[in-house]
Amino acid sequence: MALGDPGLGKCLDMLSILYFQQFKETQAIEDLKGRLRCSQAAVEVTPAGHTLLSGRYQSLAASYLEMYKETSDFGYLAAALRSENLYPTGVSAQHSKLPEDLQHLAASYLTMYKDTGDFHHLFSALKNGHASVHQASIHDPKLPLYQYNLTTFYLDMYYKTGDSGCLESALKYGHASVYEASTNDSELVGDMAALQSYDTIHQKINNSQHLKTPHSQAAVSIIPVVQPINPTFLHGLALSYHEKFKITGNIQDLEASLKYDCSAVLFTPLGDQTLSYYLQHLATNYATKFENRNQKQDLEVAQKFATGAVAALQRGHPDHTQCQLKLGNLYHRQIYGRPRSGTQKGLPEWYFVKYGEPGWLDYNKQLFGRLDEEEEEDDDGYEDMAVSELYIHNTPKYFDGLVSSYWHIHEKAEGIQDLEVALRPGHLAVDRLPIVYPDESIQDQDTALEFNQAFVDAAPADHSELPKHQKNLAVSYIRRYTRLGNASDLSTALQHGHAAIDAMNMDHPLFVQTHLDLARIYKVKYTATGDAEALETAISFSQTNLTLTSNLDSSSCRSELASCYQLKYQSVGNAQDLMCSFTNLYSGINTTPLGHPALSYYLQGLALSHLFHHSKTGEIHSLHDALKYGHATIDATYMGDYRIPHYQQKLSACYLAKYKATGDMENLEIALNYGILAKEETPEKHPELPKFHEQLIDCYETKYRRTGDIKDLYAAATCAKIALKETPPGHPNMPRYLYIIGILYHSNFQRDRNFDTWEVAINCCHTAVLKTPTGHPNLPEYQYGLALVHADMYRHIARPKDLKSALSFFQLATEGLSIGHSNLPRYQQGLGRTYQARYRKHEGLQDLRTAQKLFWAAIQGTPKGHYTLPSLQHDLALCYKYKYKQTKDPQNLTIALELYNSALQSITASPQLLWDIGIQYIKIATELRTPKILDICSSVLNILPSLLWLGSSINVRHETLIRQEVPAFISIAVNIALKSSQPQVAIEFFEQGLSTTHRQIQQLNRKYDSLENQLPDEAKKLRELSILLKQSSDEPHSLNYHVLAQDRKNLIDKIHTHPNFSDFLLPLKYPKLSMAAKHGPVILLNVNDTATDVIIMLSPTLPPLHFPLPEISSQVVQAYIKSLKGALRKLTEGGMSFPQATFNSPEHVLNDIKKWLWNMVVKPIFSVLQENGFSRGRLWWCPSGPFTNLPLHAAAPPTSKYIQSYTPTLDALVHSNSRLTQPDANDIFTAIGVIASEVPGWEHPLKSVEGELNIVGKLFQHQGQQLKDEQVSLSNVIQALHSSAWLHFSCHGEQDSNNPLESGLILHNTKLELGHILGIDLPKAKFAFLSACETAKGDGNLPNEAMHLAGGFIAAGFQGTIGTWWVMTDQDGPLVAELVYEKILGKDNIPDVRRAAEGLHLAVQTLRKNRARPSQWMPFIHMGI
């Protein structure tokens, strides 16, 4: 056919259509290209002004659009827009197709906008949409459609800009579309009555196969009959009113939205898949109405519509599970009001929810089953369901709801089975569905880099696509640099980024994005190298971007600019930079509509800026704002978004800062929890993972500083090693992790003083300094750490080279920071401490002045209330103390006293630091003879509960007692009170230092009747927490244990607000303590370096007596303890076979100790008792310090009339007296004996056990039971402990000096440990006879803690016990047991616990009369009443 032939165009049109039909069948891209070539040719052969030209332009535009859909090449979309811009110009304004063509053009611009986000395309869509409406005839049947489309354009504009005028325009054209479509307003009324009136479609729904779901019947009443009006227009109007309601809060706007949504439902045919969408939106509107009016019927209507939405979808439809979730949430609201996203908050849902009915359980069980079915279907070919974005993003929510339901049943029924069921899906939610990351594999990133590199290498310099690929290549290289740390990748990224920007003009669609990429690359360069010029360049690029974009498109630019200013503030400390960050972030938020992805970036930036402001100023409101915006960031981010772990990590940092500001342990646990979540939700090998480990390190190390638990330090070290392992060699973050490991090893060195540990610390810190370039912002920190390690070694062994290195690196670190930098006070403190250490060695006054000057500067640079301030005040006070020694000017001590007083008021300092401060405070106050010295002692003793934190393990608390020298301080405080002539106060101080860990255990075991009578709810909660704490004691380092301990503390603080319980569980005052002497005198012994103080509590009505034993110092007592240990060691090694008369034999040594105790200690005390009318009867020893390791009870002669007992604390004796009941013949007695144990090392048989059990059995034949040999399992013994009032053990015993909690009684095949006993609730317990070795032998390192089995039974609730100090002779057991129990039973044959001490007294007298060796009768002691 000839070129000018008029039929050529028609042939090309037909050929274009054939190509498109063939494409539909083959999906071959070549067919689309054929269509495009024919359309292009048809336009070219059509003369200008021809009537077919506009149609052929339209066909060409459609061809370009199809190519764009297949290839995602923006060039085709741009060509489609050019074609559509051309063909309307060739059409007369009166042409009937003009409105339709303009509508096509508007739709194309909208597609371009949605793909690029370019606001100008949205504006063009709006402009052409307007033109389409105005060009259409009023009788044009498509006019309502054009008006509806204009409504959606205005809604998009409103979402983009937040301009309420756009919303009003959307409403205007929405109304027009609806009322053009229907002239009868009554047709538009769609309320519930109308929707429920369609009963005639029951059969139709039941016959519809895809609607046969559990919700079919509920859907029957709301699925409408088809009506002749387009529901899409109605729904568009409903959406507009819903958005208007969000702005105005006017309930009439919400009612209007409901009206048009109801109408949309009415006019949607059954089976149309949009029906579910309209029903769902209608349910949402009613739920919104419920939230505003709180009327239950609105929520019930919402549930009904949501049920219909589920029913209207086929099973397997992509939206089916989402509709189920929304229905479940509505049931959730019925119980709790508004649902909360526990997973997004970083904590499990059941952790927050406390009340409600389990009405939402059934639906969630069904939904959980639905997900299980889907998982099974995956195996049958439904793989897409398992990995769909909807499924991945939302399944954790489904599990979260089910967990909530079971948790509420557990709350009601208190059944562990329901709780276990609740936990199972919660774990599945974490395990099955990880965070979805956009870059799913390193291989994909590398492939993208190779592709872009190949294109850039092959393309000619003038290729139009070259700048785009250079830009992409820059991004690929910087990603690889972030992952691997190869410096060449960083320089290559900059090279390609600049090449891309140089090849673009300002109108290039990627010009702004490339600028932004360059800003990010320079920011990465700064963080890696510390190059300040790189940061300034990043700021410059970001600022340039703001001038190139409107407020509507500047979200990324502002966010990036704010981030750069934050980095600059961290480096320089200039407040102006932080203000610039705030300005950009607030501006970004004000111009970003809700739901926009950039909103979370702005919120996160605000959280960080407020956190930095708090770090600088110490202002608590900044910290609250940081937390507020941190939570808002997570709330504004879709669940499953790959950014969530990053936000959780930052939220962890905010909570950690809050802990440091408030000292509240709960904040530390929340910080740790968020840190763990961030790590666990991040894939392995992800480049951000080491950063999340770093946050965990900070949390664990802070926790270690608070609790002293070495497990926390080890956990921090483990995280640091993992972070280092995951960091490639040469990566810029490598020095950071080396430094962290060095600091952690330094912390361990401070604990164990192991030189190998110090070597690791010094090598790591030194390597970190060497590998960090000069000028890097982290270099001062690494120099500070290296100086810290050197300085600590100098204080330890005083090596001059360590002093030189410490001073040098401290100086470098300090000089590397600008004035006002937040780290400067810390570095000044380190340098000051080094000068102070040199002063202590050489007493050079200049060193002291330099240290003093540095500490003052550090204090002035530290915000008021900052957690580091007490430490600085402590260091400065020491300077004034040393200065006093030089000058003898008391003014120096006065200043030191003021500093210590201020430091001691801190609520943020660690208890360990406050304890150290308190000890120094008292020393200075004593020297100045401050009148309020006793108040100061009381303040320091009030630190003990925090120092010996219940949330720490008992072992950690014991380590703290030793490390902080608590017994020594108690001795000092008691001595101060006695010198102040305040023996009653001295007794109160004395009591606070006795068996602190036992007292904590006793408080967990006790019942508080008065609390239950007056505050029953608080009493119940306290009892529940106590039970949980005892059950969790095996893992005290766990999160749950610390949270429980904090909850208990908060509850006790609340109880203190009640006027009748202001002293609840606080240390007892003397009037209550005096009741310990209700049945006989109590003797307290307090020894110090110069003398021993004796305090005798004669009775509750008589004042306590005090007198000194000036010749007995702690050194003298320790010497006799050493002799005793030596004698006992020989006794054990010799099998108790030494002849009594041998010089220096164990028996000879025991006699010497006994004589010394009688002459120097016991006899003077007994003389005072006799002078005051107490010459016989019961008395109790309550020794402290080293006296707890000497057998005071054995010193008296056989003729003594005193019946002696011990008590671990006065409170224990008071409590036992208060619980004393009348003897009961029905009490259960259990005798437990093990002749030959199967426990390795304890197979040696005890021949006398059989006879001992027989004797005891005869005495208690009416109320007794026996467990022997194989019957003596741990479970049987624990059962006996629960059920028995009286217990007799005849077996081997062991005192573990390394771990006192593992001391125990040897059973048949295991051991009943002290730790077991302390964790058992023993409501019936009265008396335990421990006929075994070493059951009353304490730990010499913990003299005040009564860490032995006899004391443990008292702490667990027994009123009295008999135990042995050391190894007992096997054959003595039956005799002693018989004499004791005969006395206990008495003439009436009813056991009375008060007679046990007298029974032992008679038994020991009998042994002595029978000429038993001292080693045989001395070990038996009685404890309790």
Short mmCIF file of N, CA and C in Angstrom, two decimals, residues 817-857:
data_model
loop_
_atom_site.label_atom_id
_atom_site.label_comp_id
_atom_site.label_asym_id
_atom_site.label_seq_id
_atom_site.Cartn_x
_atom_site.Cartn_y
_atom_site.Cartn_z
N LEU A 817 38.44 17.51 72.74
CA LEU A 817 37.04 17.92 72.84
C LEU A 817 36.93 19.43 72.97
N SER A 818 35.84 19.95 72.44
CA SER A 818 35.59 21.38 72.56
C SER A 818 34.96 21.69 73.92
N ILE A 819 35.07 22.94 74.34
CA ILE A 819 34.44 23.37 75.59
C ILE A 819 32.93 23.18 75.47
N GLY A 820 32.34 22.57 76.47
CA GLY A 820 30.90 22.33 76.45
C GLY A 820 30.51 20.96 75.96
N HIS A 821 31.49 20.18 75.48
CA HIS A 821 31.17 18.82 75.02
C HIS A 821 30.71 17.99 76.20
N SER A 822 29.70 17.14 75.96
CA SER A 822 29.10 16.38 77.05
C SER A 822 30.06 15.38 77.69
N ASN A 823 31.09 14.95 76.94
CA ASN A 823 32.05 13.99 77.49
C ASN A 823 33.19 14.65 78.27
N LEU A 824 33.32 15.95 78.15
CA LEU A 824 34.47 16.63 78.76
C LEU A 824 34.53 16.43 80.27
N PRO A 825 33.44 16.57 81.02
CA PRO A 825 33.54 16.35 82.48
C PRO A 825 34.05 14.95 82.85
N ARG A 826 33.66 13.96 82.08
CA ARG A 826 34.11 12.60 82.36
C ARG A 826 35.61 12.48 82.16
N TYR A 827 36.13 13.10 81.09
CA TYR A 827 37.57 13.02 80.83
C TYR A 827 38.35 13.82 81.89
N GLN A 828 37.79 14.96 82.28
CA GLN A 828 38.44 15.75 83.33
C GLN A 828 38.48 14.97 84.64
N GLN A 829 37.43 14.23 84.91
CA GLN A 829 37.41 13.41 86.13
C GLN A 829 38.50 12.35 86.08
N GLY A 830 38.64 11.68 84.95
CA GLY A 830 39.68 10.66 84.82
C GLY A 830 41.07 11.22 85.01
N LEU A 831 41.31 12.39 84.42
CA LEU A 831 42.61 13.03 84.56
C LEU A 831 42.83 13.47 86.01
N GLY A 832 41.77 14.01 86.63
CA GLY A 832 41.88 14.43 88.03
C GLY A 832 42.17 13.27 88.96
N ARG A 833 41.54 12.12 88.71
CA ARG A 833 41.79 10.96 89.57
C ARG A 833 43.24 10.47 89.45
N THR A 834 43.81 10.62 88.27
CA THR A 834 45.21 10.20 88.08
C THR A 834 46.15 11.11 88.87
N TYR A 835 45.90 12.41 88.81
CA TYR A 835 46.72 13.32 89.63
C TYR A 835 46.51 13.05 91.11
N GLN A 836 45.28 12.71 91.47
CA GLN A 836 44.99 12.40 92.87
C GLN A 836 45.73 11.14 93.31
N ALA A 837 45.80 10.14 92.42
CA ALA A 837 46.53 8.91 92.74
C ALA A 837 48.01 9.19 92.92
N ARG A 838 48.56 10.07 92.07
CA ARG A 838 49.98 10.41 92.23
C ARG A 838 50.21 11.17 93.53
N TYR A 839 49.24 11.98 93.93
CA TYR A 839 49.38 12.68 95.22
C TYR A 839 49.42 11.69 96.37
N ARG A 840 48.55 10.68 96.33
CA ARG A 840 48.54 9.70 97.42
C ARG A 840 49.87 8.96 97.51
N LYS A 841 50.55 8.84 96.38
CA LYS A 841 51.84 8.13 96.38
C LYS A 841 52.98 9.03 96.83
N HIS A 842 52.99 10.28 96.35
CA HIS A 842 54.14 11.16 96.61
C HIS A 842 53.82 12.39 97.45
N GLU A 843 52.49 12.65 97.65
CA GLU A 843 52.03 13.78 98.47
C GLU A 843 52.56 15.12 97.95
N GLY A 844 52.56 15.24 96.62
CA GLY A 844 52.91 16.53 96.02
C GLY A 844 51.69 17.43 95.98
N LEU A 845 51.78 18.57 96.64
CA LEU A 845 50.63 19.45 96.78
C LEU A 845 50.12 19.96 95.43
N GLN A 846 51.04 20.12 94.47
CA GLN A 846 50.64 20.61 93.15
C GLN A 846 49.70 19.61 92.47
N ASP A 847 49.98 18.31 92.64
CA ASP A 847 49.09 17.30 92.08
C ASP A 847 47.70 17.42 92.68
N LEU A 848 47.64 17.68 93.97
CA LEU A 848 46.34 17.80 94.64
C LEU A 848 45.59 19.02 94.11
N ARG A 849 46.30 20.13 93.92
CA ARG A 849 45.65 21.35 93.40
C ARG A 849 45.14 21.12 91.98
N THR A 850 45.94 20.43 91.16
CA THR A 850 45.53 20.16 89.77
C THR A 850 44.28 19.27 89.75
N ALA A 851 44.29 18.24 90.58
CA ALA A 851 43.12 17.36 90.66
C ALA A 851 41.89 18.13 91.11
N GLN A 852 42.07 18.97 92.11
CA GLN A 852 40.95 19.77 92.64
C GLN A 852 40.39 20.68 91.56
N LYS A 853 41.26 21.30 90.80
CA LYS A 853 40.83 22.20 89.72
C LYS A 853 40.05 21.44 88.65
N LEU A 854 40.54 20.26 88.29
CA LEU A 854 39.86 19.46 87.27
C LEU A 854 38.48 18.99 87.75
N PHE A 855 38.38 18.59 89.01
CA PHE A 855 37.09 18.14 89.53
C PHE A 855 36.08 19.28 89.58
N TRP A 856 36.56 20.48 89.98
CA TRP A 856 35.65 21.63 89.98
C TRP A 856 35.14 21.93 88.57
N ALA A 857 36.04 21.89 87.58
CA ALA A 857 35.65 22.15 86.19
C ALA A 857 34.64 21.10 85.71
#
